[in-house]
Each structure stands twice: as structure tokens, then as C-alpha cells.
Amino acid sequence: YNKFNIIVGAPKLTVKTQVKNSTDRAYLQVASVLRGQIADGTYPFGSKLPSALTLSHQFQVSPMTVRQALLLLMEEGLLRSLQGSGTYVKHLDIRGCGFSLDSLADLIGTENAKVRILKIRTQKASDSLTGKLRLKPGARVVQVVRLLMRNGPPVLLQRGYVPCDPERPLVEAELDTISLSGFFTGQHSGLIKKGELEARAWLLSPEEAEFLEQPAGSAAFLIDYLFYDFQDSPIGSGAFVIPHHYLVFKTQIGLWTA
């Protein structure tokens, strides 16, 4: 599902390009033209751009305007500057690409989704949870196991844990700190400052397969999560288990233009 588009080898333009009158600022127009020239191969990946002075003559603008345009394209990740050498078009690099979770949002955020609570209880935190949630040895946590169904069939199994707080209702604690649905609907409580997600390939255990009505050992995705509050303290940990055919990771790399 990864998409990329590389166009190389096109000759460089030698004609002058004048920035036209527009409601856009001049540097935005210059950046737009340069962005298009990178996209059509005028300046291939890895190639060196003319100097700011040369570009200012080409576009009939000031060198400062050109430098503003180049800075904008650097912030977009299209260019890089090497001191004493010049400005270059960055090579295509997939290391920093990110994948959307739109398919997960569709599962969780749909109006046809219904949640069934399979288990809610307090228990002693495992060594792993004690470390993740920074708990004292022997501390207790609230465990919630839920099943998400969409138009009938189960599509997602959630296991979540929050520190046990006797001053806070269990259901309220669970809904506020270990539910992702609010992030896709814009209705989360606002208690969470940040979080970590880790996706991996998974094989359904017999219990997971029974809940999800899939054969044991079927391929699935497991998404571990860990949420932090505004004091940077971990307040919720858990995992989502999703049969592989319900979740698609998709991204685009390279320069895409309208």
C-alpha cells in the first residue's frame, strides 16, 4: 500500500520565471514554483539548486524572498542545506514515514459500533504493568476487557489497565483513560496529554479467537498503547487485538501534488 512517485532526469529550465501578482506573498509563489519543479523532475532528488542570487534573478524577486521560500521548503522536508556547499533536493527517505490509522478509526468511530464489556475487575499488577505504570510493588490495577462489534460481528478486542484509585469510580476511570474512541470522535475527557502506540503482527490465542469468532492462530494485529497525563505520569496501558482483514496501514511517500 505504500505509494511513491520519483521523476528524475528532466532537463533544468534556463528561461526566466517571473513571479506574478497574486494575493499570495511572493515567497509562497516562489516556493510553489520550486515545489512544482521538484515534482516534475526539473530538480531531481539529490540535485543542487541554483544559488539564492541566481534564483532571485530567475524569479525577479529579492534574494531575501528566495531565502524565505527555501526555508519553507526545508521545513516541509523537501530541501536540505549543506554549509559551504549549497541547497539540495532531499533524497526519498522512507525511514520517517508515518502510517494512518484511518481503518481503526472507522472501526471505533462508526455509529454502528457497539461495545460489550466482558470483564471488569481489580487485580494485582504484573511486573510488566508495575514498570509501565510506575506503580509500587504489590499495587492493584483495574482491568477492563471489552469487545467491539460493528453491524453484528465482533471486530476488536480491548484489554486495558489503569491504576486502582479508590476515590474514582472504576467505569469512569476506564472510560477516561483507556478508551481510544474519544480520540476519533473528539470527545475524550482531556485527561491525556500524550501516548505511545506500538503495532505488531499477532496470532490469536484460543481465548481471543473465541471472543472474535475467528479460528485460533489466525493472523491479527496487536496495538499496544500507553497514555500519560499532564504531569507526564502513565495513567493507562493496554492493547487492541484486531483480525488482520479489518486493519490496513497505508501511507504515501515522496512529493505529491494536486
Protein backbone atom coordinates (compact mmCIF):
# COMPACT_ATOMS: atom_id res chain seq x y z
CA TYR A 1 0.00 0.00 0.00
CA ASN A 2 3.00 2.32 0.08
CA LYS A 3 2.91 4.83 -2.74
CA PHE A 4 5.71 6.93 -4.11
CA ASN A 5 6.49 8.82 -7.24
CA ILE A 6 10.00 9.60 -8.43
CA ILE A 7 10.66 11.59 -11.59
CA VAL A 8 14.32 12.09 -12.47
CA GLY A 9 16.39 13.07 -15.45
CA ALA A 10 14.37 16.05 -16.74
CA PRO A 11 16.50 18.98 -18.03
CA LYS A 12 16.76 22.09 -15.93
CA LEU A 13 14.91 25.22 -17.00
CA THR A 14 17.07 28.03 -18.32
CA VAL A 15 14.32 30.57 -19.00
CA LYS A 16 13.46 33.28 -16.52
CA THR A 17 10.37 32.76 -14.43
CA GLN A 18 8.70 35.89 -13.12
CA VAL A 19 6.52 35.73 -10.02
CA LYS A 20 3.12 37.10 -10.98
CA ASN A 21 0.99 39.48 -8.98
CA SER A 22 -1.13 37.49 -6.56
CA THR A 23 -2.77 37.68 -3.18
CA ASP A 24 -0.14 35.15 -2.04
CA ARG A 25 3.09 36.53 -0.70
CA ALA A 26 5.98 36.43 -3.14
CA TYR A 27 7.95 33.82 -1.21
CA LEU A 28 4.93 31.49 -1.23
CA GLN A 29 4.72 31.83 -5.01
CA VAL A 30 8.44 31.10 -5.35
CA ALA A 31 8.09 28.08 -3.07
CA SER A 32 5.12 26.85 -5.12
CA VAL A 33 7.07 27.08 -8.38
CA LEU A 34 10.12 25.33 -6.91
CA ARG A 35 7.88 22.64 -5.41
CA GLY A 36 6.40 22.03 -8.85
CA GLN A 37 9.85 21.90 -10.44
CA ILE A 38 10.93 19.27 -7.92
CA ALA A 39 7.76 17.29 -8.65
CA ASP A 40 8.21 17.38 -12.45
CA GLY A 41 11.87 16.40 -12.29
CA THR A 42 13.37 19.78 -13.16
CA TYR A 43 15.34 19.41 -9.94
CA PRO A 44 15.67 15.64 -9.32
CA PHE A 45 16.18 14.16 -5.88
CA GLY A 46 19.76 14.81 -4.78
CA SER A 47 20.32 17.67 -7.21
CA LYS A 48 21.73 21.04 -6.22
CA LEU A 49 19.59 24.16 -6.60
CA PRO A 50 20.99 27.35 -8.07
CA SER A 51 22.15 29.95 -5.58
CA ALA A 52 19.66 32.31 -3.96
CA LEU A 53 21.07 35.14 -6.08
CA THR A 54 20.59 33.18 -9.31
CA LEU A 55 17.05 32.21 -8.32
CA SER A 56 16.27 35.82 -7.40
CA HIS A 57 17.21 36.86 -10.94
CA GLN A 58 15.19 34.00 -12.39
CA PHE A 59 12.07 34.88 -10.39
CA GLN A 60 12.74 38.65 -10.43
CA VAL A 61 12.41 38.91 -6.65
CA SER A 62 14.83 39.80 -3.88
CA PRO A 63 17.35 37.22 -2.53
CA MET A 64 15.60 37.53 0.86
CA THR A 65 12.32 36.38 -0.73
CA VAL A 66 14.11 33.39 -2.24
CA ARG A 67 15.69 32.50 1.09
CA GLN A 68 12.25 32.60 2.73
CA ALA A 69 10.94 30.23 0.06
CA LEU A 70 13.88 27.86 0.51
CA LEU A 71 13.41 27.89 4.29
CA LEU A 72 9.75 26.95 3.84
CA LEU A 73 10.66 24.01 1.59
CA MET A 74 13.26 22.90 4.13
CA GLU A 75 10.59 22.92 6.82
CA GLU A 76 8.44 20.76 4.53
CA GLY A 77 11.31 18.29 4.26
CA LEU A 78 11.94 18.80 0.54
CA LEU A 79 15.30 20.54 0.75
CA ARG A 80 18.43 20.43 2.88
CA SER A 81 21.21 22.96 3.23
CA LEU A 82 24.87 21.99 3.44
CA GLN A 83 27.07 24.70 4.86
CA GLY A 84 29.59 25.92 2.31
CA SER A 85 28.07 23.75 -0.42
CA GLY A 86 24.53 24.90 -1.17
CA THR A 87 20.94 23.76 -1.10
CA TYR A 88 19.95 20.29 -2.31
CA VAL A 89 16.73 18.40 -3.00
CA LYS A 90 16.45 15.72 -0.35
CA HIS A 91 16.55 12.09 -1.44
CA LEU A 92 13.45 9.98 -1.00
CA ASP A 93 13.64 8.53 2.52
CA ILE A 94 11.06 6.14 3.94
CA ARG A 95 12.56 6.00 7.43
CA GLY A 96 10.46 8.85 8.74
CA CYS A 97 7.18 8.00 7.04
CA GLY A 98 4.09 7.59 9.19
CA PHE A 99 1.06 5.36 8.74
CA SER A 100 -2.50 6.50 9.31
CA LEU A 101 -4.96 4.58 11.46
CA ASP A 102 -8.00 5.55 9.42
CA SER A 103 -9.21 1.96 9.21
CA LEU A 104 -9.04 1.71 13.02
CA ALA A 105 -10.92 4.99 13.29
CA ASP A 106 -13.60 3.56 11.01
CA LEU A 107 -13.95 0.53 13.29
CA ILE A 108 -14.12 2.51 16.52
CA GLY A 109 -15.85 5.69 15.45
CA THR A 110 -18.72 4.27 13.40
CA GLU A 111 -22.25 4.84 14.67
CA ASN A 112 -22.96 1.14 14.15
CA ALA A 113 -20.27 0.11 16.65
CA LYS A 114 -21.42 -1.39 19.93
CA VAL A 115 -19.31 -2.21 22.96
CA ARG A 116 -19.76 -5.25 25.16
CA ILE A 117 -17.90 -5.36 28.48
CA LEU A 118 -16.59 -8.88 29.03
CA LYS A 119 -14.69 -8.31 32.25
CA ILE A 120 -14.03 -5.54 34.75
CA ARG A 121 -12.16 -6.23 37.98
CA THR A 122 -9.27 -5.20 40.18
CA GLN A 123 -6.15 -7.30 40.37
CA LYS A 124 -2.55 -7.15 41.47
CA ALA A 125 -0.38 -5.54 38.82
CA SER A 126 2.03 -7.79 36.99
CA ASP A 127 5.73 -6.92 36.98
CA SER A 128 5.33 -5.60 33.42
CA LEU A 129 2.41 -3.32 34.37
CA THR A 130 4.18 -2.18 37.52
CA GLY A 131 7.04 -0.95 35.37
CA LYS A 132 4.89 0.60 32.65
CA LEU A 133 2.57 2.43 35.03
CA ARG A 134 5.34 3.25 37.55
CA LEU A 135 3.50 1.58 40.40
CA LYS A 136 4.74 0.44 43.76
CA PRO A 137 5.28 -3.31 44.15
CA GLY A 138 2.02 -5.01 45.05
CA ALA A 139 -0.16 -2.18 43.73
CA ARG A 140 -3.51 -3.03 42.20
CA VAL A 141 -4.93 -2.07 38.82
CA VAL A 142 -8.36 -2.01 37.20
CA GLN A 143 -8.60 -4.49 34.33
CA VAL A 144 -11.27 -3.99 31.67
CA VAL A 145 -11.81 -6.37 28.75
CA ARG A 146 -14.18 -5.14 26.08
CA LEU A 147 -15.42 -6.38 22.71
CA LEU A 148 -16.28 -4.01 19.90
CA MET A 149 -18.93 -5.16 17.44
CA ARG A 150 -19.84 -3.47 14.18
CA ASN A 151 -23.09 -4.38 12.45
CA GLY A 152 -23.16 -7.57 14.50
CA PRO A 153 -19.80 -9.39 14.21
CA PRO A 154 -17.00 -8.64 16.72
CA VAL A 155 -14.13 -6.73 15.12
CA LEU A 156 -11.88 -5.68 18.00
CA LEU A 157 -10.88 -6.92 21.45
CA GLN A 158 -9.53 -4.46 24.01
CA ARG A 159 -7.66 -5.23 27.21
CA GLY A 160 -6.96 -2.17 29.31
CA TYR A 161 -5.44 -1.40 32.71
CA VAL A 162 -5.45 1.73 34.87
CA PRO A 163 -4.07 2.24 38.38
CA CYS A 164 -6.67 1.43 41.01
CA ASP A 165 -7.86 4.66 42.61
CA PRO A 166 -10.45 4.13 45.39
CA GLU A 167 -11.56 7.76 45.09
CA ARG A 168 -12.57 7.36 41.46
CA PRO A 169 -15.38 5.16 40.05
CA LEU A 170 -14.00 2.21 38.09
CA VAL A 171 -16.10 2.74 34.98
CA GLU A 172 -15.25 6.44 34.90
CA ALA A 173 -11.54 5.66 35.24
CA GLU A 174 -11.70 3.13 32.44
CA LEU A 175 -13.66 5.34 30.04
CA ASP A 176 -11.46 8.36 30.67
CA THR A 177 -8.06 6.77 30.35
CA ILE A 178 -8.05 3.64 28.23
CA SER A 179 -10.66 4.25 25.56
CA LEU A 180 -9.41 5.36 22.17
CA SER A 181 -12.84 6.09 20.74
CA GLY A 182 -12.78 9.64 22.06
CA PHE A 183 -9.69 10.45 20.02
CA PHE A 184 -11.56 9.66 16.81
CA THR A 185 -14.76 11.47 17.81
CA GLY A 186 -13.17 14.47 19.54
CA GLN A 187 -15.00 13.66 22.76
CA HIS A 188 -12.25 12.35 25.04
CA SER A 189 -12.08 13.72 28.56
CA GLY A 190 -8.92 15.76 28.04
CA LEU A 191 -7.04 13.97 30.83
CA ILE A 192 -4.49 12.55 28.40
CA LYS A 193 -1.54 14.63 27.26
CA LYS A 194 0.28 12.11 25.08
CA GLY A 195 0.62 8.44 24.32
CA GLU A 196 2.67 5.71 22.71
CA LEU A 197 1.32 3.16 20.22
CA GLU A 198 3.16 0.06 19.02
CA ALA A 199 1.70 -2.21 16.33
CA ARG A 200 2.87 -5.74 15.65
CA ALA A 201 1.80 -8.89 13.86
CA TRP A 202 -0.11 -11.28 16.10
CA LEU A 203 -1.64 -14.75 16.18
CA LEU A 204 -4.94 -15.10 18.00
CA SER A 205 -4.88 -17.14 21.19
CA PRO A 206 -7.75 -19.62 21.72
CA GLU A 207 -9.48 -17.17 24.08
CA GLU A 208 -9.03 -14.21 21.73
CA ALA A 209 -10.23 -16.30 18.79
CA GLU A 210 -13.36 -17.33 20.68
CA PHE A 211 -14.22 -13.72 21.54
CA LEU A 212 -13.57 -12.52 17.98
CA GLU A 213 -15.25 -15.53 16.36
CA GLN A 214 -12.12 -16.37 14.38
CA PRO A 215 -10.08 -19.60 14.11
CA ALA A 216 -7.39 -19.95 16.76
CA GLY A 217 -3.99 -18.99 15.39
CA SER A 218 -5.48 -16.60 12.81
CA ALA A 219 -3.39 -13.62 11.75
CA ALA A 220 -4.16 -10.38 13.54
CA PHE A 221 -2.67 -7.06 14.58
CA LEU A 222 -1.94 -6.16 18.18
CA ILE A 223 -1.66 -2.47 19.09
CA ASP A 224 -0.12 -1.80 22.49
CA TYR A 225 -0.74 1.62 23.99
CA LEU A 226 0.44 3.66 26.94
CA PHE A 227 -1.12 7.02 27.88
CA TYR A 228 0.29 9.85 30.02
CA ASP A 229 -1.40 12.68 31.91
CA PHE A 230 -0.29 16.32 32.02
CA GLN A 231 2.19 15.54 34.80
CA ASP A 232 3.82 13.05 32.38
CA SER A 233 2.72 10.15 34.59
CA PRO A 234 1.45 6.97 32.88
CA ILE A 235 -2.28 6.53 33.56
CA GLY A 236 -3.39 3.78 31.22
CA SER A 237 -1.96 0.80 29.38
CA GLY A 238 -3.39 -1.98 27.31
CA ALA A 239 -3.78 -3.49 23.87
CA PHE A 240 -6.16 -3.77 20.98
CA VAL A 241 -6.38 -7.05 19.07
CA ILE A 242 -7.85 -6.77 15.57
CA PRO A 243 -8.21 -9.54 12.94
CA HIS A 244 -5.88 -8.69 10.07
CA HIS A 245 -8.60 -8.13 7.45
CA TYR A 246 -10.11 -5.26 9.47
CA LEU A 247 -6.97 -3.15 9.70
CA VAL A 248 -4.95 -1.65 6.85
CA PHE A 249 -1.84 0.50 7.27
CA LYS A 250 -1.44 2.98 4.43
CA THR A 251 0.88 5.90 3.74
CA GLN A 252 2.31 7.99 0.94
CA ILE A 253 5.93 8.97 0.48
CA GLY A 254 7.66 11.35 -1.86
CA LEU A 255 6.26 14.58 -3.24
CA TRP A 256 2.55 14.55 -4.07
CA THR A 257 0.95 17.49 -5.85
CA ALA A 258 -2.66 18.21 -6.66
